[in-house]
Amino acid sequence: MRRVSVVGAGPNGLTAAAVLARAGIEVDVFERADRVGGACSSARLFGDATVDLGAAAHPFGVASPAFRALGLERHGLEWCHPPIPMAHPLDDAPAALLLPDPAATADQLGRDGDAWLALHAHLVRHLDRHLANVLAPPLRWPAHPGAMARFGATAWPSALALGRRVFGQEPARALLAGSAAHAGVPPSSPLTAAFGLLFGALGMTRGWPFARGGSGAITRALAAEVEAHGGRIHVGQQVRDLGELPPGPVVLSLTPHAVLGLQGLEVRPAVRRRLMRWRHGVASHKVDYLLDGSVPWADARLADAGTVHVAGTVAELEAAERATARGEMPRHPFVLVCQPGAADATRSRSGVVVWAYTHVPAGWREPEPGWVTSLVEAQLERFAPGFTSRVRCRAERTPSQLEAWDANLVGGDIAGGSMAGLQGVLRPGLTLDPHTLRRGGVYLASSATSPGAGVHGMPGWWAARAVIRDASRPSPIWDARARGADRR
Ligand SMILES: Cc1cc2nc3c(=O)[nH]c(=O)nc-3n(C[C@H](O)[C@H](O)[C@H](O)COP(=O)(O)OP(=O)(O)OC[C@H]3O[C@@H](n4cnc5c(N)ncnc54)[C@H](O)[C@@H]3O)c2cc1C
């Protein structure tokens, strides 16, 4: 039987392993931590509360072609949808709401309602075609060229420019720009409109759900699928030397610099240079809360929102993200808030779990412990007066603590590498075959490769497809020598 090793048991490594195991390949997964999941895990915190340690909301997860094909629901995964997928509160005005229906979303956007519908119409109507295009390697002929051309024509500018051109009012512009800011680059950056449009269309069709019982349910389901097909998962095993792995090709769900640090890596100098050019992006600082009661939002409808973008106006959001990208910590940062309890009653019996993170500059250190948390809470107080008086417990994780927990979160960069400029699309650089580092020997599956960050498993899916493609060609690929494993 053919044999492949997978390094890293986050959503991408596990997806690759599941696809390979289903193809009849003998798979061993090696994971540094003492549990599977990577940045898609949850744990008990604050007593009985289930807290998502990394990813919380899953617009791309619920729509992922890979997760659908793997049938994760058979292993207990259940998506829970909040009544309002996403909201963006504004000072002294009703919040902008992304609702699970285009007409309902447009209705509360006033004069911009028709423009909102027109902007998203093609995406909403042909979402699967668009997902097949954007969740695939970028330098290939798209699965649906017409849809790709149409999306590209609308999505190439910045979310800021598109919002200004199409909408006349703040709420619609805020919905677009807030979603775009998930990319960790200022919404004035080219191509950020693509993120805003896709997140909006997903919210109005598939939703921005949580996983019942915590995000760990997603990666546990992936692990169960691997094992159901005979795959083996070895936790507590940090891989430093490819020569220590079983003979055969290896799929690495690691960042490019971590790949280059592996002993026994044999790749062409051009590939090595491409990986060396990899840049990391802004960091995240995470804060989890257990509250005595629900968040006292000034706009009470937000109690039903799964995800809330706390930033204020688009101009404030842009200023915050621009400062962060420049290396300065903004006084009024963009705070991403999730309220899993709006959809999943299992998260805590004794209080309300609130998940939040904010972007902080790469490599930046807070002047004193708790400083970033105080900025986060000032933003929350602004739109939810009385928030801090409801805090029973809080737990924060700085960028360096995030990296110590999951080595792929380099410097606290949760996207596996900056999404700025061409690197946002050409991951891990300019190549027609982004998942193959050495044909028949070494493959890349992390969010540093196409189609990038998020819990959807697509980098792992494509990496596994590349392995299977090469396996069907006559070549020495199943020979340990292909990656130098017989040097010992
Ligand atoms: C705070 C935070 C919030 C996020 N929010 C969201 C969200 O709401 N929605 C969303 O879709 N995405 C979100 N993300 C992003 C998402 O979690 C990542 O894009 C996704 O987990 C990447 O998957 P991966 O498998 O490539 O890497 P990871 O999930 O990082 O997994 C990599 C695994 O490799 C292991 N590893 C590393 N080095 C080695 C080694 N040498 N040997 C063995 N094992 C190794 C690590 O321990 C880890 O388990 C968030 C991430 C974070 C951190």
XYZ file of C-alpha atoms and ligand atoms in Angstrom:
541
model
C 0.000 0.000 0.000
C 1.156 3.532 -0.716
C 2.018 5.667 2.257
C 1.977 9.443 2.927
C 2.907 11.425 6.035
C 1.031 14.593 6.923
C 2.592 17.129 9.284
C 0.158 19.279 11.289
C -3.338 18.302 12.414
C -5.134 21.617 11.896
C -8.088 21.768 9.504
C -5.836 21.723 6.438
C -3.565 18.845 7.460
C -6.573 16.799 8.545
C -8.471 17.546 5.328
C -5.460 16.424 3.284
C -5.182 13.287 5.408
C -8.898 12.496 5.066
C -8.837 12.878 1.260
C -5.726 10.682 1.002
C -7.091 8.040 3.372
C -10.344 7.908 1.409
C -8.283 7.364 -1.747
C -6.901 4.177 -0.184
C -3.532 5.622 0.786
C -1.938 4.720 4.097
C -1.733 7.970 6.058
C 0.139 8.962 9.207
C -0.543 12.427 10.657
C 2.068 13.931 12.996
C 0.955 16.737 15.302
C 3.170 18.721 17.676
C 0.396 19.487 20.197
C -1.149 16.882 22.448
C -4.465 17.200 20.599
C -5.685 17.664 17.049
C -7.281 20.869 15.798
C -4.605 23.534 15.365
C -6.266 26.942 15.336
C -9.681 25.305 15.001
C -10.020 23.947 18.529
C -12.060 24.588 21.612
C -11.557 23.907 25.309
C -13.222 24.257 28.693
C -12.385 27.596 30.282
C -13.912 29.594 33.141
C -15.348 26.416 34.710
C -17.989 24.910 32.449
C -17.649 27.234 29.444
C -16.613 25.971 26.007
C -14.396 28.562 24.357
C -13.071 28.570 20.800
C -9.304 28.925 21.131
C -8.864 30.019 17.506
C -11.532 30.224 14.810
C -15.127 30.701 15.931
C -17.401 31.701 13.027
C -17.499 29.571 9.890
C -18.945 31.188 6.761
C -16.364 29.380 4.620
C -16.545 26.210 6.708
C -20.241 25.660 6.130
C -19.826 26.351 2.398
C -16.537 24.481 1.931
C -16.637 22.037 -0.998
C -14.051 19.909 0.843
C -16.008 19.663 4.096
C -19.181 18.903 2.169
C -17.492 16.162 0.175
C -16.085 14.614 3.355
C -19.533 14.492 4.968
C -18.404 15.757 8.366
C -21.953 15.747 9.692
C -21.644 11.919 9.826
C -19.065 12.441 12.554
C -21.269 14.692 14.677
C -20.564 18.118 13.193
C -23.616 20.339 13.462
C -23.715 23.936 12.256
C -25.742 26.351 14.397
C -26.918 29.568 12.850
C -27.451 32.786 14.776
C -30.533 34.798 13.705
C -28.179 37.589 12.537
C -24.980 36.299 10.915
C -23.115 39.593 11.291
C -23.715 43.122 12.578
C -21.800 46.385 12.571
C -22.844 48.849 15.321
C -22.679 52.595 14.648
C -22.733 55.505 17.107
C -26.167 57.045 17.697
C -27.716 55.054 14.843
C -29.148 51.566 14.360
C -26.529 48.924 13.603
C -26.073 47.645 10.050
C -27.164 44.011 9.873
C -26.206 41.194 7.526
C -29.275 38.965 7.599
C -29.657 35.413 6.292
C -31.666 36.667 3.325
C -30.697 39.244 0.671
C -34.068 41.036 0.589
C -34.180 41.347 4.388
C -30.611 42.682 4.428
C -31.448 45.198 1.693
C -34.623 46.295 3.510
C -32.727 47.642 6.487
C -30.112 49.410 4.348
C -32.588 52.115 3.320
C -31.652 53.966 0.135
C -28.695 51.622 -0.445
C -30.889 48.515 -0.406
C -31.266 48.226 -4.174
C -27.561 48.838 -4.765
C -26.744 46.159 -2.157
C -28.976 43.643 -3.928
C -27.559 44.496 -7.346
C -23.953 44.247 -6.123
C -24.448 40.792 -4.615
C -27.045 39.378 -7.043
C -24.746 37.248 -9.216
C -22.725 35.976 -6.264
C -25.841 35.002 -4.346
C -27.488 33.315 -7.324
C -24.372 31.406 -8.414
C -22.528 31.057 -5.122
C -21.252 27.530 -5.759
C -19.756 28.542 -9.095
C -18.012 31.486 -7.472
C -16.739 29.322 -4.609
C -15.421 26.758 -7.098
C -13.477 29.616 -8.729
C -12.113 31.450 -5.698
C -11.320 28.390 -3.585
C -9.100 26.949 -6.341
C -5.482 27.659 -7.352
C -5.530 31.111 -8.976
C -3.326 30.635 -12.051
C -5.448 27.920 -13.618
C -8.311 28.198 -16.036
C -11.289 28.786 -13.706
C -14.041 26.208 -13.371
C -16.582 28.884 -14.358
C -14.799 31.499 -16.482
C -17.858 33.713 -16.999
C -18.531 33.949 -13.275
C -14.827 34.570 -12.629
C -14.690 37.424 -15.122
C -17.767 38.973 -13.575
C -16.469 38.618 -10.020
C -13.030 39.956 -10.939
C -14.518 43.050 -12.562
C -16.317 43.965 -9.311
C -13.931 42.573 -6.718
C -10.503 43.903 -7.781
C -10.672 47.350 -6.110
C -10.539 48.106 -2.421
C -13.621 47.621 -0.266
C -13.390 51.310 0.577
C -13.448 52.417 -3.074
C -16.207 49.989 -4.044
C -18.338 51.047 -1.046
C -17.923 54.740 -1.884
C -18.728 54.176 -5.540
C -21.805 52.005 -5.036
C -23.348 53.130 -1.737
C -24.390 56.533 -0.448
C -24.642 55.740 3.265
C -22.558 54.458 6.114
C -24.365 51.184 7.016
C -23.900 49.429 3.647
C -20.319 50.691 3.364
C -19.624 49.430 6.894
C -20.966 45.930 6.186
C -18.684 45.645 3.150
C -15.556 47.129 4.765
C -15.937 45.254 8.080
C -16.012 41.910 6.277
C -13.056 42.933 4.124
C -11.026 43.705 7.256
C -10.995 39.974 8.134
C -8.119 39.795 5.671
C -5.943 41.738 8.127
C -5.159 44.489 5.627
C -6.663 47.989 5.499
C -9.945 48.076 3.556
C -8.358 50.680 1.265
C -6.068 47.950 -0.140
C -6.710 46.604 -3.653
C -8.639 43.309 -3.843
C -10.204 43.726 -0.383
C -13.609 44.208 -2.034
C -13.408 40.490 -2.886
C -13.449 39.568 0.824
C -16.282 41.984 1.585
C -18.406 40.646 -1.259
C -17.806 36.966 -0.530
C -18.428 37.252 3.220
C -21.601 39.230 2.498
C -22.908 36.727 -0.046
C -22.092 33.809 2.255
C -23.909 35.447 5.176
C -27.049 35.925 3.089
C -27.064 32.346 1.779
C -25.095 29.807 3.846
C -24.775 31.927 7.027
C -21.864 32.536 9.399
C -22.529 29.608 11.723
C -20.784 28.201 14.765
C -20.069 24.529 15.318
C -22.289 23.094 18.033
C -20.184 22.439 21.113
C -17.248 24.487 19.795
C -15.061 24.722 16.699
C -13.160 21.663 17.873
C -16.141 19.651 16.592
C -14.985 20.441 13.020
C -11.461 19.116 13.440
C -12.650 16.187 15.574
C -14.970 15.231 12.703
C -12.063 15.506 10.241
C -9.905 13.333 12.512
C -12.714 10.780 12.781
C -12.922 10.658 8.976
C -9.160 10.062 8.751
C -9.354 7.226 11.275
C -12.502 5.757 9.721
C -10.410 5.164 6.594
C -7.498 3.623 8.405
C -5.385 6.757 8.902
C -3.289 7.106 12.061
C -2.902 10.336 14.017
C 0.141 10.737 16.253
C -0.163 13.670 18.669
C 2.670 15.122 20.738
C 5.095 14.599 17.833
C 6.868 17.680 16.579
C 8.468 17.002 13.221
C 11.921 18.541 12.774
C 13.525 16.093 10.365
C 11.726 14.624 7.350
C 14.116 11.707 7.504
C 12.398 10.529 10.695
C 9.061 10.083 8.945
C 7.907 6.853 7.303
C 9.107 6.480 3.699
C 6.942 8.176 1.082
C 5.735 11.664 0.190
C 5.013 14.212 2.900
C 2.279 16.845 3.070
C 3.289 19.808 5.225
C 0.630 21.959 6.842
C 3.255 24.432 8.014
C 4.253 28.012 7.249
C 6.946 28.507 4.579
C 9.713 29.463 7.037
C 8.909 26.411 9.165
C 9.119 24.264 6.009
C 12.555 25.706 5.251
C 13.656 24.895 8.816
C 13.003 21.165 8.396
C 15.998 18.864 8.217
C 16.054 16.658 5.148
C 14.000 19.015 2.992
C 14.978 18.658 -0.645
C 13.428 21.232 -2.936
C 14.738 23.156 -5.928
C 16.549 26.460 -5.216
C 13.720 28.381 -6.959
C 11.188 26.876 -4.564
C 13.433 27.663 -1.602
C 13.749 31.281 -2.760
C 9.984 31.536 -3.173
C 9.436 30.301 0.374
C 12.123 32.632 1.747
C 10.287 35.633 0.289
C 7.198 34.816 2.393
C 6.000 37.710 4.588
C 3.918 37.516 7.748
C 1.146 39.996 8.376
C -0.418 41.819 11.304
C -0.849 39.971 14.566
C -3.950 39.257 16.617
C -4.496 39.680 20.333
C -7.317 37.515 21.622
C -9.573 38.081 24.630
C -12.258 35.650 25.819
C -14.901 36.544 28.351
C -17.469 34.952 30.571
C -20.187 37.513 31.324
C -22.903 37.514 33.991
C -25.505 38.256 31.334
C -25.697 39.041 27.650
C -23.689 41.911 26.151
C -25.623 45.158 26.869
C -25.504 46.383 23.274
C -26.924 49.890 22.775
C -28.772 48.390 19.787
C -30.490 45.503 21.575
C -30.922 43.531 18.316
C -27.213 42.685 18.451
C -27.865 40.099 21.165
C -28.895 37.855 18.245
C -25.788 38.530 16.151
C -23.195 35.776 15.827
C -20.374 38.073 14.719
C -20.108 41.786 15.483
C -17.582 44.136 13.863
C -16.750 46.769 16.462
C -14.960 49.657 14.808
C -17.347 52.580 14.319
C -17.404 54.271 10.943
C -15.608 52.995 7.870
C -13.176 55.919 8.227
C -12.352 54.802 11.787
C -11.980 51.183 10.662
C -9.642 52.255 7.880
C -7.607 54.458 10.243
C -7.267 51.617 12.754
C -6.220 49.028 10.192
C -3.863 51.452 8.423
C -2.148 52.302 11.723
C -1.785 48.590 12.539
C -0.286 47.892 9.106
C 2.178 50.798 9.662
C 3.299 49.285 12.948
C 1.370 51.584 15.293
C -1.243 50.424 17.779
C -4.464 52.417 17.190
C -6.250 53.869 20.236
C -9.556 52.709 18.743
C -8.799 49.305 17.217
C -11.014 47.089 15.083
C -12.442 44.409 17.393
C -13.989 41.237 16.045
C -16.549 39.846 18.460
C -18.347 36.494 18.350
C -21.299 35.525 20.501
C -21.589 31.754 20.011
C -24.430 31.626 22.521
C -26.618 33.432 19.969
C -26.759 30.091 18.142
C -25.405 27.383 20.419
C -26.934 26.967 23.867
C -24.330 24.361 24.841
C -21.456 26.835 25.353
C -22.057 27.634 29.032
C -24.711 27.042 31.654
C -23.303 29.561 34.124
C -22.783 32.670 31.984
C -22.388 34.104 28.493
C -19.259 33.374 26.474
C -17.899 36.234 24.361
C -14.946 35.690 21.997
C -12.973 38.653 20.692
C -9.728 39.570 19.034
C -8.154 42.691 17.708
C -5.388 43.286 15.193
C -2.110 44.571 16.588
C 1.053 45.451 14.631
C 3.396 42.604 13.737
C 6.148 42.277 16.321
C 4.619 44.943 18.578
C 4.646 44.486 22.368
C 2.092 46.120 24.638
C 3.646 48.605 27.091
C 2.141 46.754 30.055
C 0.043 43.601 30.449
C -3.659 44.249 29.892
C -3.114 47.356 27.754
C -4.612 45.907 24.566
C -7.486 44.399 26.536
C -8.274 47.847 27.931
C -8.486 49.207 24.347
C -10.733 46.296 23.352
C -13.009 46.957 26.310
C -13.153 50.712 25.642
C -14.441 49.890 22.139
C -16.971 47.425 23.574
C -18.144 49.967 26.194
C -18.694 52.460 23.399
C -21.304 50.262 21.702
C -22.381 48.239 24.746
C -22.329 50.585 27.750
C -21.929 48.558 30.937
C -20.034 45.706 29.205
C -17.143 45.635 31.699
C -19.478 45.536 34.698
C -20.783 42.210 33.363
C -17.345 40.605 33.004
C -16.991 37.708 35.437
C -13.788 36.278 33.955
C -11.491 37.154 31.090
C -8.574 35.307 29.498
C -6.258 36.983 27.042
C -3.657 35.638 24.654
C -0.985 37.901 23.248
C 0.517 37.274 19.789
C 3.499 35.465 21.311
C 1.204 33.293 23.426
C -0.787 32.420 20.301
C 2.425 31.378 18.554
C 3.564 29.335 21.561
C 0.233 27.504 21.376
C 0.273 26.884 17.591
C 3.604 27.357 15.790
C 1.777 28.249 12.553
C 0.597 31.521 14.146
C 3.952 33.188 13.555
C 4.144 36.406 15.586
C 0.385 36.079 16.152
C -0.393 36.212 12.398
C -3.569 34.128 12.184
C -3.657 34.045 8.360
C -0.480 31.986 7.959
C 1.101 34.924 6.115
C 0.180 38.436 5.070
C -2.821 38.816 2.795
C -1.493 42.159 1.508
C -0.860 42.635 -2.211
C -0.276 39.732 -4.556
C 0.656 37.396 -1.677
C -3.028 37.466 -0.716
C -3.800 35.632 -3.976
C -0.541 34.014 -5.108
C 0.171 31.796 -2.134
C 2.988 30.778 -1.595
C 4.228 32.860 -4.555
C 4.142 32.882 -8.325
C 3.622 29.264 -9.387
C 1.125 27.272 -11.390
C 1.272 24.427 -8.869
C 1.108 26.097 -5.443
C 0.599 22.888 -3.434
C 3.619 21.058 -4.818
C 7.064 21.899 -3.436
C 8.716 18.857 -4.935
C 6.762 16.667 -7.294
C 6.292 13.247 -5.801
C 8.013 14.223 -2.566
C 6.890 17.337 -0.693
C 3.534 19.134 -0.726
C 2.246 22.237 1.043
C -1.216 22.256 2.640
C -1.296 25.140 5.128
C -3.117 28.451 4.800
C 0.134 29.804 3.361
C -0.956 28.193 0.116
C -3.976 28.699 -2.096
C -6.747 29.584 -1.372
C -5.463 30.915 1.952
C -6.615 31.342 5.525
C -9.867 30.283 7.118
C -11.368 27.026 8.237
C -12.425 25.417 4.965
C -9.755 22.803 4.420
C -9.248 23.785 0.780
C -5.427 24.089 0.885
C -5.365 20.550 2.308
C -7.856 19.363 -0.299
C -5.738 20.673 -3.181
C -2.504 19.371 -1.665
C -4.032 15.886 -1.395
C -5.248 16.144 -4.995
C -1.706 17.001 -6.083
C -0.360 13.910 -4.265
C -2.992 11.687 -5.883
C -2.318 13.239 -9.310
C 1.391 12.436 -8.993
C 0.686 8.969 -7.630
C -1.030 8.025 -10.851
C 2.064 8.919 -12.908
C 4.978 6.557 -13.324
C 7.648 8.203 -11.173
C 9.722 7.415 -8.106
C 7.244 9.312 -5.945
C 6.421 6.529 -3.564
C 10.116 6.013 -3.060
C 11.561 7.501 0.103
C 14.453 8.823 -1.948
C 12.101 11.352 -3.547
C 12.475 13.451 -0.433
C 15.787 12.185 0.744
C 14.380 10.018 3.514
C 16.912 7.275 2.900
C 19.858 9.432 3.809
C 20.062 7.877 7.234
C -7.543 33.694 17.148
C -7.940 33.156 15.781
C -9.195 33.444 15.263
C -9.574 32.945 14.009
N -10.860 33.144 13.590
C -11.301 32.497 12.483
C -12.686 32.426 12.209
O -13.515 32.914 12.985
N -13.066 31.757 11.080
C -12.156 31.150 10.246
O -12.550 30.549 9.240
N -10.838 31.175 10.516
C -10.394 31.810 11.619
N -9.069 31.753 11.969
C -8.086 31.195 11.001
C -8.084 29.674 10.981
O -8.104 29.161 12.275
C -6.830 29.216 10.232
O -6.817 29.794 8.931
C -6.809 27.682 10.080
O -6.842 27.059 11.334
C -5.537 27.276 9.332
O -5.491 25.869 9.270
P -4.096 25.073 9.107
O -4.454 23.652 9.198
O -3.399 25.599 7.903
O -3.198 25.545 10.331
P -3.388 25.429 11.953
O -4.853 25.387 12.212
O -2.606 26.524 12.472
O -2.792 24.018 12.248
C -1.412 23.760 12.109
C -1.057 22.593 13.003
O 0.295 22.207 12.733
C 0.904 21.884 13.973
N 2.354 22.003 13.795
C 3.065 23.121 13.581
N 4.377 22.816 13.443
C 4.469 21.468 13.555
C 5.556 20.544 13.474
N 6.815 20.933 13.219
N 5.298 19.223 13.656
C 4.027 18.787 13.890
N 2.981 19.625 13.973
C 3.193 20.945 13.782
C 0.339 22.892 14.934
O 0.489 22.470 16.280
C -1.123 22.937 14.484
O -1.894 21.966 15.153
C -8.666 32.199 13.239
C -7.393 31.896 13.759
C -7.043 32.345 15.033
C -5.718 31.961 15.619
